[in-house]
Amino acid sequence: MINRRDLIKHLSAFPLLGGFLGQSSLTTTAFVAKGAARNLAKELGIRTFINAAGTYTAMTGSLMQEEVMETIQGAAKEFMMLDEVQTKVGEKIAAITHAEAAVVTAGCFSALTLGLAGVLTGMDQKKVEALPLLEGTGMKSEVIIQKGHNIGYSHALTNTGCKIVVVETAEELQKAINEKTALMWFLHIQSDKGQINHQQWLDIAKKNGIPTMIDMAADVPPVENLWKFNDMGFDLVCVSGGKAMRGPQSAGILMGKKQLIDAARLSMPPRGSTIGRGMKVNKEEILGMYVAIDNFVKMDHKKEWKVWEDRVAHIGNAAKSVAGVTTEVTVPELGNHTPTLKISWDPAKISLAVKLLQENLRKGDPSIEIMPAENNSLTITTWMLKPGEEKIVASRLKEELSKATV
Ligand SMILES: *Cc1c(COP(=O)(O)O)cnc(C)c1O
């Protein structure tokens, strides 16, 4: 009779079985091997939906380009040295973006942290390991931001141990600069909310010898923004990979001066004992990010814009056909630059709180996400829709608005 020990020995010859799973393990193994065919959303009861809202992290951002997914699949089958992947990809991305150097980070947020880390430490390994404790290290400790730019993402900067100094006028800025000033940070999407424009910011920084960084996370398209700020002379430029570029959602790019990128990489994996060790991007995402940006710059953006506009028109017309509904299309200039449809309704004619409409669209089949605006209005963008989904969004909206007509 076969005893337990022999059985283990015997099973170990079949590593795929690897346990006392008996006959059913064969089917399990076969099933796992075809993992891509599993519908995990269905299996785990996770709601999937039509995204008529936009590139929101809570909604998992954007859907990766087909070529990005193929890249991830291919890269997953080979080992590579992490640093070599970063160096080779960084050279390609830098050439695309007119930067001296670039590195793929775990999103724009980590690009902000790591870029500042590089500014603080330079190539001093002792300083790298000291972060986020700045005291007694000789490192600088202040980052200057305009009041209108201080909207919460600056937490990425305070993660290095630095403190934020808020200014409003050019005069205040000049006064705020001192021997502790590490960086002057600029937020492109809020540039109309600050008194100091890009060029003045750069001029004052240059005059005082202070490095500059710009956050343009959500600010492509236009595609030219990928090199515009490098050309302008910002020392570091940070962008999200998983928004309009449709790269991996957990990837972003830090680009700029080579000296600073080299220094930032000292705080990045594979190096441990760093503040960036937890901000890992692996070869799949790094290569996926490269393919995403490479495709993005080669794409026919005019054609895509027309598709977004046509979808917006289709949805807007359907909504407008309900009495009491008005629509308006705007294009945000600075970021999330895409035709944006605002649908509003007269509460005297349609009795429907936007929260209830949101809930009804969510509960429908297929489920749909929109963005509530005011109590009787919502906004829709169409850049995250799959082809044809605009028809479903249009008819569901029309249905819900008609139902609530008083
Ligand atoms: C989205 C966003 C970020 C964070 O980007 P991730 O790629 O999600 O890390 C930072 N700053 C701004 C202004 C953003 O819109």
mmCIF file of C-alpha atoms and ligand atoms in Angstrom, residues 55-57 105-112 151-154 156 185 187-190 215-219 238-243 248-253 336, ligand 1:
data_model
loop_
_atom_site.group_PDB
_atom_site.id
_atom_site.type_symbol
_atom_site.label_atom_id
_atom_site.label_comp_id
_atom_site.label_asym_id
_atom_site.label_seq_id
_atom_site.Cartn_x
_atom_site.Cartn_y
_atom_site.Cartn_z
ATOM 1 C CA THR A 55 -10.269 58.846 -16.258
ATOM 2 C CA TYR A 56 -10.883 58.421 -12.538
ATOM 3 C CA THR A 57 -8.548 56.348 -10.392
ATOM 4 C CA THR A 105 7.357 55.443 -12.163
ATOM 5 C CA ALA A 106 4.350 53.995 -10.346
ATOM 6 C CA GLY A 107 2.045 56.752 -11.643
ATOM 7 C CA CYS A 108 2.448 60.518 -11.692
ATOM 8 C CA PHE A 109 2.123 60.699 -7.916
ATOM 9 C CA SER A 110 5.248 58.626 -7.388
ATOM 10 C CA ALA A 111 7.039 60.638 -10.095
ATOM 11 C CA LEU A 112 6.462 63.726 -7.923
ATOM 12 C CA ILE A 151 -4.976 71.112 -4.281
ATOM 13 C CA GLY A 152 -3.876 67.979 -2.468
ATOM 14 C CA TYR A 153 -1.406 66.258 -4.767
ATOM 15 C CA SER A 154 1.368 68.080 -2.912
ATOM 16 C CA ALA A 156 3.487 63.456 -2.843
ATOM 17 C CA TRP A 185 6.569 73.146 -7.984
ATOM 18 C CA LEU A 187 0.635 72.426 -11.357
ATOM 19 C CA HIS A 188 -0.285 72.907 -14.997
ATOM 20 C CA ILE A 189 -3.995 72.089 -14.706
ATOM 21 C CA GLN A 190 -4.370 74.892 -12.137
ATOM 22 C CA ASP A 215 2.831 68.206 -12.681
ATOM 23 C CA MET A 216 0.932 67.632 -15.946
ATOM 24 C CA ALA A 217 -0.641 64.338 -14.883
ATOM 25 C CA ALA A 218 -3.922 64.609 -16.805
ATOM 26 C CA ASP A 219 -2.828 67.140 -19.381
ATOM 27 C CA CYS A 238 5.649 64.396 -14.357
ATOM 28 C CA VAL A 239 2.776 62.733 -16.227
ATOM 29 C CA SER A 240 0.333 59.865 -15.661
ATOM 30 C CA GLY A 241 0.567 56.832 -17.921
ATOM 31 C CA GLY A 242 -2.879 55.446 -17.297
ATOM 32 C CA LYS A 243 -5.062 58.396 -18.229
ATOM 33 C CA PRO A 248 -0.771 50.779 -17.443
ATOM 34 C CA GLN A 249 -2.854 52.496 -14.752
ATOM 35 C CA SER A 250 -0.039 51.956 -12.251
ATOM 36 C CA ALA A 251 2.564 53.692 -14.443
ATOM 37 C CA GLY A 252 3.662 57.262 -15.026
ATOM 38 C CA ILE A 253 6.726 59.088 -16.312
ATOM 39 C CA ASN A 336 -8.808 66.431 -19.181
HETATM 40 C C1 LIG B 1 -4.078 61.968 -11.612
HETATM 41 C C2 LIG B 1 -3.212 63.019 -11.023
HETATM 42 C C3 LIG B 1 -2.083 62.702 -10.257
HETATM 43 C C4 LIG B 1 -1.760 61.294 -9.863
HETATM 44 O O1 LIG B 1 -1.424 60.547 -10.983
HETATM 45 P P1 LIG B 1 -1.305 58.952 -10.928
HETATM 46 O O2 LIG B 1 -0.793 58.626 -12.280
HETATM 47 O O3 LIG B 1 -2.681 58.435 -10.662
HETATM 48 O O4 LIG B 1 -0.366 58.620 -9.838
HETATM 49 C C5 LIG B 1 -1.260 63.726 -9.825
HETATM 50 N N1 LIG B 1 -1.542 65.005 -10.112
HETATM 51 C C6 LIG B 1 -2.636 65.365 -10.816
HETATM 52 C C7 LIG B 1 -2.903 66.808 -11.079
HETATM 53 C C8 LIG B 1 -3.516 64.384 -11.301
HETATM 54 O O5 LIG B 1 -4.590 64.723 -12.012
#
